[in-house]
Coordinates of C-alpha atoms (C1' of nucleotides) in Angstrom, one line a residue:
Chain A
M1 CA -55.3 -15.9 -16.7
R2 CA -57.6 -13.6 -18.6
A3 CA -61.1 -14.9 -19.1
S4 CA -61.0 -13.8 -22.7
Q5 CA -58.2 -16.4 -23.3
L6 CA -59.4 -19.1 -20.9
Y7 CA -60.7 -22.2 -22.6
A8 CA -63.7 -22.8 -20.4
P9 CA -66.8 -23.1 -22.7
T10 CA -69.7 -22.7 -20.3
L11 CA -73.2 -23.9 -21.3
R12 CA -76.4 -22.2 -20.4
E13 CA -78.4 -25.4 -20.4
T14 CA -77.6 -28.8 -18.9
P15 CA -76.8 -31.5 -21.4
A16 CA -79.4 -34.2 -21.2
E17 CA -76.9 -37.0 -20.6
A18 CA -75.8 -35.8 -17.2
E19 CA -77.6 -37.2 -14.2
V20 CA -75.7 -36.3 -11.1
I21 CA -74.9 -32.7 -10.1
S22 CA -71.1 -33.0 -10.4
H23 CA -71.4 -34.3 -13.9
Q24 CA -73.9 -31.6 -14.9
L25 CA -71.9 -28.8 -13.4
M26 CA -68.6 -30.0 -14.8
L27 CA -70.1 -30.0 -18.3
R28 CA -71.9 -26.7 -17.9
A29 CA -69.0 -24.9 -16.3
G30 CA -66.6 -26.0 -19.0
F31 CA -64.5 -28.5 -17.0
I32 CA -64.9 -31.7 -19.0
R33 CA -66.2 -33.0 -22.3
K34 CA -67.1 -36.5 -23.0
A35 CA -64.9 -38.5 -25.4
A36 CA -66.8 -41.9 -25.1
G37 CA -68.8 -43.6 -22.4
G38 CA -67.0 -43.2 -19.2
M39 CA -64.1 -41.3 -20.8
Y40 CA -63.6 -37.6 -20.6
T41 CA -61.3 -34.8 -21.7
Y42 CA -60.2 -32.7 -18.8
L43 CA -60.4 -29.1 -20.0
P44 CA -58.0 -26.5 -18.4
L45 CA -60.1 -25.7 -15.3
A46 CA -60.5 -29.4 -14.4
W47 CA -56.9 -30.1 -15.1
R48 CA -55.9 -27.3 -12.6
V49 CA -58.1 -28.8 -10.0
L50 CA -56.7 -32.3 -10.6
R51 CA -53.2 -31.0 -10.4
K52 CA -54.0 -29.3 -7.1
I53 CA -55.4 -32.5 -5.7
E54 CA -52.3 -34.4 -7.0
T55 CA -50.0 -31.9 -5.3
I56 CA -51.7 -32.4 -2.0
V57 CA -51.5 -36.2 -2.5
R58 CA -47.8 -36.1 -3.4
E59 CA -46.9 -33.9 -0.5
E60 CA -48.6 -36.3 2.0
M61 CA -47.2 -39.4 0.3
D62 CA -43.7 -38.0 0.3
A63 CA -44.1 -36.9 3.9
K64 CA -44.6 -40.6 4.9
G65 CA -41.6 -41.7 2.9
G66 CA -43.4 -42.7 -0.3
Q67 CA -41.4 -42.4 -3.5
E68 CA -43.0 -41.6 -6.7
L69 CA -42.4 -43.6 -9.9
A70 CA -44.3 -44.3 -13.0
M71 CA -45.3 -47.7 -14.4
P72 CA -46.6 -48.6 -17.9
V73 CA -50.3 -48.2 -18.6
I74 CA -50.2 -51.2 -20.9
Q75 CA -49.2 -54.4 -19.0
P76 CA -48.2 -57.8 -20.3
A77 CA -50.6 -60.7 -19.8
E78 CA -47.9 -62.9 -18.3
I79 CA -47.7 -61.2 -15.0
W80 CA -51.5 -61.4 -14.6
Q81 CA -51.4 -65.0 -15.6
E82 CA -48.7 -65.5 -13.0
S83 CA -50.8 -64.0 -10.2
G84 CA -53.9 -65.9 -11.5
R85 CA -55.9 -62.7 -12.1
W86 CA -55.9 -62.8 -15.9
D87 CA -58.9 -65.2 -15.9
V88 CA -60.5 -63.9 -12.7
Y89 CA -60.7 -60.2 -13.7
G90 CA -63.2 -60.9 -16.5
D91 CA -64.9 -58.4 -18.7
E92 CA -63.9 -55.5 -16.6
M93 CA -60.4 -55.6 -17.9
F94 CA -59.6 -53.8 -21.2
R95 CA -57.6 -56.4 -23.2
L96 CA -55.5 -55.8 -26.3
K97 CA -53.1 -57.6 -28.5
D98 CA -49.9 -56.4 -30.2
R99 CA -48.9 -57.1 -33.8
H100 CA -47.4 -60.4 -32.7
N101 CA -50.7 -61.4 -31.2
R102 CA -49.4 -61.2 -27.7
N103 CA -51.9 -60.3 -24.9
F104 CA -51.8 -57.1 -23.0
C105 CA -54.2 -55.2 -20.8
L106 CA -54.8 -51.6 -19.9
G107 CA -53.9 -51.5 -16.2
P108 CA -56.9 -51.6 -14.0
T109 CA -54.5 -51.6 -11.0
H110 CA -50.8 -52.3 -10.6
E111 CA -50.1 -54.9 -7.9
E112 CA -48.6 -57.3 -10.4
M113 CA -46.5 -54.7 -12.1
I114 CA -45.0 -53.2 -8.9
T115 CA -44.5 -56.6 -7.3
T116 CA -42.5 -57.9 -10.3
V117 CA -40.4 -54.7 -10.2
V118 CA -39.7 -55.0 -6.5
R119 CA -39.0 -58.8 -6.5
S120 CA -36.3 -58.5 -9.1
D121 CA -34.3 -55.9 -7.2
V122 CA -35.1 -56.3 -3.5
R123 CA -33.0 -59.1 -2.0
S124 CA -32.4 -58.1 1.6
Y125 CA -34.4 -57.0 4.6
R126 CA -32.1 -54.0 4.6
Q127 CA -33.9 -52.7 1.6
L128 CA -37.3 -52.7 3.4
P129 CA -39.6 -51.2 4.1
L130 CA -40.4 -49.6 0.8
M131 CA -43.3 -47.4 -0.2
L132 CA -43.7 -46.7 -3.9
Y133 CA -46.5 -44.8 -5.6
Q134 CA -47.6 -43.4 -8.9
I135 CA -50.4 -41.1 -10.1
Q136 CA -51.8 -42.5 -13.3
N137 CA -54.7 -43.3 -15.5
K138 CA -56.5 -46.6 -14.7
Y139 CA -58.8 -48.5 -16.9
R140 CA -61.8 -50.5 -16.0
D141 CA -64.4 -51.5 -18.5
E142 CA -67.3 -50.9 -16.2
I143 CA -70.6 -52.7 -17.0
R144 CA -72.4 -49.4 -16.8
P145 CA -70.3 -46.3 -16.6
R146 CA -72.3 -43.5 -15.1
F147 CA -72.3 -40.4 -13.0
G148 CA -69.6 -38.7 -15.1
L149 CA -66.3 -38.8 -13.3
M150 CA -67.7 -40.8 -10.4
R151 CA -67.6 -44.1 -12.2
G152 CA -65.7 -43.8 -15.4
R153 CA -63.8 -46.3 -17.5
E154 CA -60.7 -44.2 -17.5
F155 CA -59.9 -42.4 -14.3
I156 CA -56.9 -40.9 -12.4
M157 CA -55.7 -42.7 -9.4
K158 CA -52.9 -42.5 -7.0
D159 CA -51.8 -46.0 -6.0
L160 CA -49.1 -46.6 -3.4
Y161 CA -47.8 -50.1 -2.5
S162 CA -45.9 -50.9 0.7
F163 CA -43.5 -53.7 1.1
D164 CA -42.5 -54.8 4.6
R165 CA -40.6 -57.5 6.3
D166 CA -43.4 -58.7 8.5
E167 CA -47.0 -57.9 9.6
Q168 CA -45.8 -55.5 12.2
G169 CA -44.1 -53.5 9.5
L170 CA -47.2 -53.6 7.5
D171 CA -49.2 -52.3 10.4
E172 CA -46.9 -49.4 10.6
S173 CA -47.1 -48.6 6.9
Y174 CA -50.8 -49.0 7.0
S175 CA -51.2 -46.5 9.9
K176 CA -48.9 -44.1 8.1
M177 CA -51.1 -44.2 5.1
Y178 CA -54.3 -44.0 7.2
D179 CA -52.9 -40.8 8.7
A180 CA -51.8 -39.5 5.3
Y181 CA -55.2 -40.0 3.9
T182 CA -56.9 -38.2 6.7
K183 CA -54.6 -35.3 6.0
I184 CA -55.2 -35.4 2.3
F185 CA -59.0 -35.2 2.5
T186 CA -58.9 -32.7 5.3
R187 CA -56.6 -30.5 3.2
C188 CA -58.9 -30.8 0.2
G189 CA -61.6 -29.3 2.4
L190 CA -63.9 -32.2 2.3
E191 CA -66.3 -33.7 4.8
F192 CA -65.3 -37.3 5.0
R193 CA -65.3 -40.4 7.2
P194 CA -62.9 -43.3 7.3
V195 CA -64.9 -46.5 7.6
E196 CA -64.1 -50.1 8.1
A197 CA -64.4 -51.9 4.8
D198 CA -64.7 -55.4 3.5
S199 CA -61.4 -56.8 2.6
G200 CA -62.8 -59.6 0.5
A201 CA -61.1 -63.0 0.1
I202 CA -57.9 -61.7 1.6
G203 CA -59.5 -61.2 5.0
G204 CA -57.5 -60.0 8.0
S205 CA -58.1 -56.8 9.9
G206 CA -57.2 -54.6 7.1
S207 CA -59.2 -52.2 5.1
H208 CA -60.6 -48.8 5.5
E209 CA -62.4 -46.7 3.0
F210 CA -62.3 -42.9 3.0
M211 CA -65.9 -41.8 2.3
V212 CA -66.7 -38.3 1.2
L213 CA -70.1 -37.8 2.6
A214 CA -72.8 -37.0 0.0
D215 CA -76.3 -38.1 -0.4
S216 CA -75.6 -39.1 -4.0
G217 CA -72.9 -41.5 -2.9
E218 CA -73.0 -45.0 -4.2
A219 CA -71.8 -46.5 -0.9
A220 CA -73.9 -46.9 2.2
I221 CA -72.2 -46.6 5.6
V222 CA -73.1 -46.9 9.2
Y223 CA -71.6 -45.0 12.1
C224 CA -72.3 -45.3 15.8
Q225 CA -74.0 -42.5 17.7
K226 CA -71.9 -43.2 20.8
C227 CA -68.5 -44.7 20.0
N228 CA -66.3 -44.0 17.0
Y229 CA -67.3 -47.1 15.1
A230 CA -68.0 -46.5 11.4
A231 CA -68.2 -49.1 8.6
N232 CA -69.3 -49.8 5.1
V233 CA -72.6 -51.6 5.4
E234 CA -71.0 -54.4 3.5
K235 CA -68.6 -54.9 6.3
A236 CA -70.5 -54.0 9.4
E237 CA -70.7 -57.0 11.6
M238 CA -73.8 -58.1 13.5
H239 CA -74.0 -60.0 16.7
P240 CA -76.6 -62.8 16.7
I241 CA -79.9 -62.0 18.4
V242 CA -81.0 -64.4 21.1
A243 CA -84.7 -65.2 21.2
P244 CA -86.4 -66.3 24.4
D245 CA -86.5 -70.0 24.9
E246 CA -89.5 -72.0 23.8
E247 CA -90.5 -75.6 24.1
P248 CA -89.9 -77.1 20.6
L249 CA -93.2 -78.1 19.0
P250 CA -93.5 -80.8 16.3
L251 CA -92.9 -79.7 12.7
E252 CA -96.1 -79.2 10.8
E253 CA -97.0 -78.4 7.2
R254 CA -99.5 -75.6 6.6
S255 CA -101.3 -74.6 3.5
T256 CA -100.4 -71.0 2.7
P257 CA -101.6 -70.4 -0.8
G258 CA -100.3 -67.4 -2.7
T259 CA -98.1 -66.1 0.1
K260 CA -94.9 -65.5 -1.8
S261 CA -93.7 -62.8 0.5
I262 CA -92.8 -62.8 4.1
E263 CA -95.3 -60.1 4.6
A264 CA -98.1 -62.2 3.2
V265 CA -97.1 -65.3 5.2
C266 CA -97.1 -63.2 8.4
K267 CA -100.5 -61.8 7.6
L268 CA -102.0 -65.2 6.9
L269 CA -100.5 -67.0 9.9
K270 CA -100.9 -63.9 12.2
I271 CA -97.3 -63.9 13.2
S272 CA -94.5 -61.3 13.1
A273 CA -91.7 -61.4 10.6
D274 CA -89.1 -62.2 13.3
K275 CA -90.8 -65.6 13.6
T276 CA -90.1 -66.5 10.0
I277 CA -87.0 -67.7 8.2
K278 CA -86.4 -66.1 4.9
T279 CA -84.7 -68.5 2.3
L280 CA -82.9 -67.1 -0.7
A281 CA -81.4 -69.3 -3.4
Y282 CA -78.1 -68.2 -4.9
Q283 CA -76.2 -69.5 -7.9
T284 CA -72.5 -69.8 -7.5
E285 CA -69.8 -71.4 -9.6
K286 CA -69.9 -74.3 -7.1
K287 CA -73.4 -75.4 -6.1
L288 CA -76.7 -73.7 -5.5
V289 CA -76.7 -72.0 -2.1
L290 CA -79.6 -71.4 0.2
A291 CA -79.0 -68.4 2.4
L292 CA -81.2 -68.1 5.5
V293 CA -81.9 -65.0 7.5
R294 CA -84.7 -64.0 9.9
G295 CA -87.7 -62.8 7.9
D296 CA -87.2 -59.1 8.9
H297 CA -83.5 -59.2 8.0
E298 CA -81.7 -58.8 4.7
V299 CA -78.8 -60.9 3.3
N300 CA -75.5 -59.2 3.0
E301 CA -74.2 -60.7 -0.2
I302 CA -70.6 -59.6 0.4
K303 CA -70.5 -61.4 3.7
L304 CA -72.2 -64.4 2.1
Q305 CA -69.7 -64.5 -0.7
N306 CA -66.8 -64.2 1.7
E307 CA -68.1 -67.2 3.7
L308 CA -68.6 -69.3 0.6
N309 CA -65.2 -68.1 -0.8
C310 CA -66.7 -68.1 -4.3
I311 CA -66.1 -65.9 -7.3
N312 CA -69.7 -65.6 -8.6
L313 CA -72.7 -65.0 -6.6
A314 CA -76.1 -64.1 -7.9
L315 CA -79.7 -64.8 -7.0
A316 CA -80.7 -68.1 -8.7
N317 CA -83.3 -67.9 -11.5
E318 CA -86.7 -69.3 -10.9
I319 CA -86.2 -72.4 -13.1
D320 CA -83.1 -73.6 -11.2
V321 CA -84.9 -73.0 -7.9
Q322 CA -87.9 -75.1 -9.0
N323 CA -85.7 -77.9 -10.3
L324 CA -83.9 -78.1 -7.1
T325 CA -86.6 -77.6 -4.5
G326 CA -89.8 -78.5 -6.4
A327 CA -91.3 -75.2 -5.3
V328 CA -91.5 -71.7 -6.8
P329 CA -89.6 -69.0 -5.0
G330 CA -91.6 -67.9 -2.0
F331 CA -92.1 -71.4 -0.7
I332 CA -88.6 -72.7 -0.6
G333 CA -86.9 -73.6 2.7
P334 CA -84.0 -75.4 4.2
I335 CA -85.8 -78.6 5.2
G336 CA -85.3 -81.7 3.0
V337 CA -83.3 -80.2 0.2
K338 CA -80.3 -82.0 -1.2
D339 CA -77.2 -81.1 -3.1
V340 CA -77.1 -77.5 -1.9
I341 CA -75.0 -75.5 0.6
I342 CA -77.1 -74.1 3.3
V343 CA -75.8 -71.0 5.0
A344 CA -77.6 -69.7 8.0
D345 CA -77.3 -66.4 9.6
A346 CA -76.3 -66.9 13.3
T347 CA -79.5 -65.3 14.4
V348 CA -81.5 -68.0 12.6
M349 CA -79.9 -70.7 14.8
N350 CA -81.4 -69.0 17.9
M351 CA -84.9 -69.1 16.6
H352 CA -87.6 -71.4 17.9
N353 CA -90.8 -72.7 16.3
S354 CA -90.4 -70.5 13.3
V355 CA -92.0 -70.6 9.9
A356 CA -90.2 -71.5 6.7
G357 CA -91.0 -72.5 3.2
A358 CA -91.9 -76.2 2.7
N359 CA -90.3 -76.6 -0.7
K360 CA -93.8 -77.3 -2.0
T361 CA -95.7 -74.5 -3.8
D362 CA -98.3 -72.9 -1.5
Y363 CA -97.1 -74.6 1.7
H364 CA -95.0 -73.5 4.6
Y365 CA -93.7 -75.4 7.7
I366 CA -94.5 -74.1 11.1
N367 CA -92.6 -75.0 14.3
V368 CA -89.3 -75.1 12.4
N369 CA -86.4 -75.5 14.9
P370 CA -83.0 -75.0 13.4
G371 CA -80.6 -77.7 14.4
R372 CA -83.4 -80.2 14.9
D373 CA -85.1 -79.8 11.5
F374 CA -82.1 -78.9 9.4
K375 CA -78.4 -78.5 9.8
P376 CA -76.7 -75.8 7.8
A377 CA -73.3 -76.4 6.4
I378 CA -72.2 -72.9 7.4
V379 CA -73.5 -70.7 10.3
A380 CA -72.1 -67.2 10.1
D381 CA -73.0 -63.5 10.2
I382 CA -74.5 -62.9 6.8
R383 CA -77.0 -60.2 7.8
M384 CA -77.1 -56.7 6.4
I385 CA -77.0 -54.0 9.0
K386 CA -79.6 -51.3 8.9
E387 CA -80.5 -47.9 10.5
S388 CA -80.7 -48.2 14.4
D389 CA -79.3 -51.7 14.6
P390 CA -77.0 -52.1 17.5
C391 CA -73.3 -51.0 17.1
P392 CA -71.1 -54.1 17.1
H393 CA -68.7 -52.3 19.5
C394 CA -70.9 -50.6 22.1
G395 CA -74.5 -51.6 21.3
A396 CA -75.8 -48.1 20.8
P397 CA -78.0 -47.6 17.7
V398 CA -76.2 -46.9 14.5
N399 CA -77.0 -44.2 11.9
T400 CA -76.7 -44.7 8.2
A401 CA -75.3 -42.3 5.7
R402 CA -74.2 -42.3 2.1
G403 CA -70.7 -41.6 0.8
I404 CA -68.4 -41.6 -2.2
E405 CA -65.4 -43.8 -1.8
A406 CA -62.6 -41.5 -2.6
G407 CA -59.8 -43.6 -1.0
Q408 CA -59.1 -47.0 0.3
V409 CA -56.2 -48.5 2.3
F410 CA -55.8 -52.2 2.2
K411 CA -53.6 -54.8 3.7
L412 CA -52.7 -57.3 1.1
Y413 CA -50.4 -59.4 3.3
T414 CA -48.6 -61.9 1.1
K415 CA -51.3 -62.5 -1.5
Y416 CA -49.2 -61.1 -4.3
S417 CA -45.7 -61.7 -3.0
K418 CA -46.6 -65.3 -2.7
A419 CA -48.2 -65.6 -6.2
L420 CA -45.4 -63.6 -7.8
K421 CA -42.6 -64.9 -5.5
A422 CA -41.4 -61.6 -4.1
T423 CA -39.1 -62.7 -1.3
F424 CA -36.1 -61.4 0.6
L425 CA -33.5 -62.7 3.0
D426 CA -34.0 -61.8 6.7
E427 CA -31.3 -61.2 9.3
N428 CA -30.9 -65.0 9.7
G429 CA -30.5 -65.6 6.0
K430 CA -33.9 -67.1 5.8
E431 CA -36.1 -66.5 2.7
K432 CA -39.3 -64.7 3.5
L433 CA -42.3 -63.3 1.6
M434 CA -42.7 -59.6 1.6
V435 CA -45.8 -58.3 3.4
M436 CA -47.6 -55.9 1.2
G437 CA -50.3 -53.2 1.4
C438 CA -51.9 -51.1 -1.3
Y439 CA -53.4 -47.6 -0.9
G440 CA -55.5 -45.8 -3.5
V441 CA -56.9 -42.3 -3.9
G442 CA -59.3 -41.7 -6.7
V443 CA -58.0 -38.3 -7.9
S444 CA -60.6 -37.7 -10.5
R445 CA -63.3 -39.1 -8.4
T446 CA -62.2 -36.8 -5.5
M447 CA -62.8 -33.8 -7.8
A448 CA -66.3 -35.0 -8.6
A449 CA -67.0 -35.8 -4.9
A450 CA -65.9 -32.3 -4.0
I451 CA -68.6 -30.9 -6.3
E452 CA -71.2 -33.3 -5.1
Q453 CA -70.6 -32.0 -1.6
N454 CA -70.1 -28.3 -2.5
N455 CA -72.6 -26.8 -4.8
D456 CA -75.8 -24.7 -4.9
E457 CA -78.4 -23.7 -7.5
H458 CA -75.9 -21.3 -9.2
G459 CA -73.0 -23.8 -9.6
I460 CA -69.9 -25.2 -8.0
I461 CA -68.5 -23.9 -4.7
W462 CA -64.8 -25.0 -4.7
P463 CA -63.0 -25.5 -1.4
V464 CA -60.1 -23.0 -1.6
A465 CA -57.4 -25.7 -1.6
I466 CA -58.5 -27.3 -4.8
A467 CA -60.2 -24.4 -6.6
P468 CA -58.9 -24.0 -10.1
Y469 CA -58.4 -20.3 -9.3
H470 CA -58.9 -18.5 -6.0
A471 CA -60.6 -15.4 -7.3
V472 CA -62.1 -13.8 -10.3
I473 CA -61.9 -10.1 -10.9
V474 CA -65.0 -8.7 -12.7
P475 CA -64.8 -5.2 -14.1
V476 CA -68.5 -4.3 -14.6
N477 CA -67.7 -2.4 -17.8
V478 CA -64.6 -3.2 -19.7
K479 CA -64.9 0.1 -21.7
D480 CA -64.5 2.1 -18.5
I481 CA -60.8 2.9 -18.5
A482 CA -60.6 3.6 -14.8
Q483 CA -62.2 0.3 -13.9
M484 CA -59.9 -1.6 -16.3
E485 CA -56.8 0.1 -15.0
L486 CA -57.7 -0.8 -11.4
A487 CA -58.6 -4.4 -12.5
E488 CA -55.3 -4.8 -14.2
K489 CA -53.5 -3.5 -11.1
I490 CA -55.3 -5.8 -8.8
Y491 CA -54.8 -8.7 -11.1
T492 CA -51.1 -8.2 -11.3
E493 CA -50.7 -7.7 -7.6
L494 CA -52.8 -10.8 -6.6
N495 CA -50.9 -13.1 -8.9
K496 CA -47.6 -11.7 -7.8
S497 CA -48.4 -12.5 -4.2
G498 CA -49.5 -16.1 -4.9
V499 CA -53.3 -15.7 -5.2
D500 CA -54.5 -17.4 -8.4
A501 CA -56.7 -14.9 -10.0
V502 CA -58.6 -14.7 -13.3
L503 CA -59.4 -11.3 -14.9
D504 CA -62.7 -11.4 -16.6
D505 CA -61.8 -9.0 -19.4
R506 CA -64.5 -10.2 -21.8
P507 CA -66.7 -7.5 -23.3
E508 CA -69.8 -9.1 -21.8
R509 CA -72.4 -7.6 -19.6
A510 CA -71.8 -7.8 -15.9
G511 CA -74.7 -10.3 -15.4
V512 CA -73.1 -12.8 -17.8
K513 CA -69.8 -12.6 -16.0
F514 CA -71.4 -13.0 -12.6
K515 CA -73.3 -16.1 -13.7
D516 CA -70.2 -17.7 -15.1
A517 CA -68.2 -16.8 -12.0
D518 CA -70.8 -18.5 -9.8
L519 CA -71.1 -21.5 -12.2
I520 CA -67.3 -22.1 -12.3
G521 CA -67.2 -21.6 -8.5
Y522 CA -64.3 -19.3 -7.8
P523 CA -64.2 -18.9 -4.0
L524 CA -63.9 -15.1 -4.3
K525 CA -65.4 -12.7 -6.7
I526 CA -63.9 -9.2 -6.8
T527 CA -66.3 -6.8 -8.5
L528 CA -65.1 -3.4 -9.8
G529 CA -67.8 -1.0 -10.7
P530 CA -68.7 2.7 -10.3
K531 CA -70.1 2.1 -6.8
A532 CA -66.9 0.7 -5.2
L533 CA -64.7 2.8 -7.4
N534 CA -66.1 6.1 -6.3
E535 CA -65.7 5.3 -2.7
N536 CA -62.2 3.8 -3.3
L537 CA -63.2 0.4 -1.8
I538 CA -62.8 -2.9 -3.5
E539 CA -65.8 -5.2 -3.2
V540 CA -65.2 -8.9 -2.5
K541 CA -68.0 -11.5 -2.4
V542 CA -67.5 -14.9 -0.9
R543 CA -69.0 -17.6 -3.1
K544 CA -69.7 -20.0 -0.2
N545 CA -71.9 -17.8 2.0
G546 CA -72.5 -14.7 -0.1
E547 CA -70.8 -12.4 2.4
I548 CA -69.5 -9.1 1.0
F549 CA -66.4 -7.3 2.2
F550 CA -65.0 -3.9 1.2
F551 CA -61.3 -3.5 1.3
A552 CA -59.1 -0.4 0.8
P553 CA -56.8 -0.7 -2.2
E554 CA -53.7 -0.3 0.1
N555 CA -54.1 -3.5 2.0
F556 CA -56.5 -5.6 0.0
V557 CA -53.9 -8.2 -0.9
T558 CA -53.3 -9.1 2.7
E559 CA -57.0 -8.9 3.4
I560 CA -57.8 -11.3 0.6
K561 CA -55.1 -13.8 1.7
T562 CA -56.5 -13.7 5.2
L563 CA -60.0 -14.2 3.9
L564 CA -58.9 -17.2 1.8
K565 CA -57.3 -18.8 4.8
K566 CA -60.4 -18.5 6.8
L567 CA -62.6 -20.2 4.2
Chain B
rC1 C1' -77.4 -59.9 -20.1
rG2 C1' -83.0 -58.3 -20.3
rG3 C1' -86.4 -54.2 -21.0
rG4 C1' -87.9 -48.9 -22.0
rG5 C1' -86.6 -44.1 -24.2
rC6 C1' -83.7 -41.2 -27.4
rG7 C1' -80.4 -40.0 -31.8
rU8 C1' -82.5 -33.4 -36.3
rG9 C1' -76.7 -27.0 -36.5
rG10 C1' -72.1 -26.3 -30.7
rC11 C1' -76.4 -26.8 -26.6
rU12 C1' -81.9 -27.6 -25.4
rC13 C1' -85.7 -29.3 -28.4
rA14 C1' -90.0 -29.0 -32.4
rG15 C1' -91.2 -31.4 -37.1
rC16 C1' -92.3 -37.8 -37.9
rU17 C1' -98.9 -39.8 -36.4
rU18 C1' -101.2 -38.0 -42.1
rG19 C1' -94.0 -38.8 -47.0
rG20 C1' -93.5 -33.2 -51.0
rU21 C1' -86.7 -31.5 -50.2
rA22 C1' -85.7 -28.7 -42.5
rG23 C1' -87.3 -25.1 -38.1
rA24 C1' -87.2 -22.4 -33.0
rG25 C1' -84.6 -20.7 -28.6
rC26 C1' -79.7 -20.3 -26.8
rA27 C1' -74.6 -20.1 -28.7
rC28 C1' -71.5 -18.1 -32.9
rC29 C1' -70.0 -13.9 -36.8
rU30 C1' -70.9 -8.4 -38.5
rG31 C1' -72.8 -3.6 -37.3
rG32 C1' -75.6 -0.6 -33.9
rC33 C1' -77.1 0.3 -29.0
rU34 C1' -76.4 -1.2 -23.9
rU35 C1' -73.3 -2.2 -19.4
rG36 C1' -74.0 -4.2 -11.1
rG37 C1' -77.0 -10.7 -12.0
rG38 C1' -77.5 -14.9 -18.5
rA39 C1' -80.3 -7.2 -22.5
rC40 C1' -82.1 -5.2 -27.2
rC41 C1' -82.4 -4.2 -32.8
rA42 C1' -80.7 -5.4 -37.8
rG43 C1' -78.1 -8.6 -40.9
rG44 C1' -75.4 -13.3 -41.4
rG45 C1' -72.8 -18.3 -41.2
rG46 C1' -73.7 -23.3 -39.9
rG47 C1' -77.4 -29.5 -40.4
rU48 C1' -75.3 -35.8 -46.0
rC49 C1' -81.9 -35.3 -40.0
rG50 C1' -76.7 -41.6 -36.2
rC51 C1' -75.1 -45.4 -40.2
rA52 C1' -76.5 -49.0 -44.1
rG53 C1' -80.2 -51.1 -46.9
rG54 C1' -85.5 -51.2 -48.5
rU55 C1' -90.5 -49.2 -50.1
rU56 C1' -91.8 -44.8 -53.1
rC57 C1' -91.9 -40.4 -58.6
rG58 C1' -90.2 -38.4 -53.9
rA59 C1' -88.1 -40.4 -47.0
rA60 C1' -86.0 -36.6 -41.1
rU61 C1' -91.0 -38.9 -41.6
rC62 C1' -92.8 -45.7 -43.4
rC63 C1' -90.0 -50.8 -43.1
rU64 C1' -85.5 -53.9 -41.9
rG65 C1' -80.7 -54.3 -39.9
rC66 C1' -76.6 -52.1 -37.4
rC67 C1' -74.2 -48.4 -34.3
rG68 C1' -74.2 -44.9 -30.4
rC69 C1' -76.3 -42.5 -26.0
rU70 C1' -79.4 -42.9 -21.8
rC71 C1' -82.6 -44.8 -17.9
rC72 C1' -84.5 -49.0 -15.5
rG73 C1' -84.0 -54.0 -14.2
rA74 C1' -80.9 -58.6 -13.3
rC75 C1' -85.9 -61.3 -9.3
rC76 C1' -84.7 -60.0 -0.6
rA77 C1' -89.2 -65.1 -1.9

RNA sequence: CGGGGCGUGGCUCAGCUUGGUAGAGCACCUGGCUUGGGACCAGGGGGUCGCAGGUUCGAAUCCUGCCGCUCCGACCA
């Protein structure tokens, strides 16, 4: 490709709308343009990157026995109604009607679609296991699309679905995909970490997220310093803390005016936060919920929601709280309230003579003893892990990091095969539900994640494997015939030998071309100027570390290929 | 859903307070000059000032409504 022909409109200034670096750089380097909130046109450079990522994904899927197919983007409402998700999915689903007023949606995911395909054609255990995948646009009407391609409303995703005879088969499919994903992100040249993830209402042992590590990541993860435990903070389990035994003292009300925060209560009563019980009121579609954690702990809403098995969970508003407890938030507690579900973190049940809100504005109870003074409906782990908390496996302190969720593997078990009646006959002629898994790679998000992780003040630094082109050839002066002849020769030879090269033949000054090269992020920049030309040496600069090599024209192709392999 | 900010040429923004018929830099086109890190000179094209109403002799500017973009928040007691 010649730069004079390449449609890569670069911008000198950063458009105001872009907040994160990947978004800014993709706009500036001429990779994407916005069509609407959360929807983008992929310009040629971006499309090349996406195709390279897709190729890697395809190869690894196929290597595990996956078969590619393509399903409709527009899906009929019926199958979603059948699975029960038409009503559950809510505003996040793009819905539309055809001329006959029939309901459809733009597919946010394809479990229903694939399951109805498979159920109509798979009858026997002999046809299983099956792994089917597609790479396609997905649509989710996000509340707040942001960060460019990181959280768009239209995005490219690879989704594979596995169908097995039993859970053992599912485990095998799952570990194949886990392995494939490890290979995919490694091949893409990304620093990543598979972490245990929340599997929501489906439960079971089964979900991992593949996190591309980046400070701008939306997800928080913890990993152990000693063992190999790593998890999304949403998932990371916590063992209850045992407090030393104390003689239970009689419950007592104390006036604690104006102490709406744990901090203020502690200061007033001269106690530490681990002697207090923090009570949070949540609104759900069922009843109001009081969640209890130790004062210095935080509630993990995902865990809480899983325990409650509810669809909606949000902190209750002040009015509801007052109507129920008679106190303003800050003074509510678990004692004496009616018509609520009390969920206590397991650590709370080990506390003695602690402090909790009295459900009376400006009053707290002291000497609260869980079990004696109140009995929660649910006792569970609902606590959010934090930096240097003990690892649930080995007890060593954990570290926290941020990541971009680029892939997720998930055991579905029979959730969809049951709802959509996907069955087969086993060896004994017995009808059984297929055991399913689903496995997604956010292709467009992976591109954005790669930039988040690989950039500097000059622009993008593409990992070689997914770079739109491997190298750019920059003749310093296009009017210099000798330079251009050499440039053309190098250009031809590189492309012939499988190195994707761009020839920057634009009649621009060298500085302009250098700036664009750095911005676009070609791994290698081959500069042809009088200096190198006179000495018969070809100058190659590595984008990543600024290293400069000089190669003789006779063997430069092999030198460049060797160099690319090392990067 | 709540609140803030913004909408003026392809991009970044000024002009708006105090109404008088639209500007700068970058980008683009032509010519010249230049050519190792976003040059320079001269000339030029391009904007119904987000949309719709209203006030006024006159509206980018004031008023009302709508749309779009963007950021923050949606209460850790």
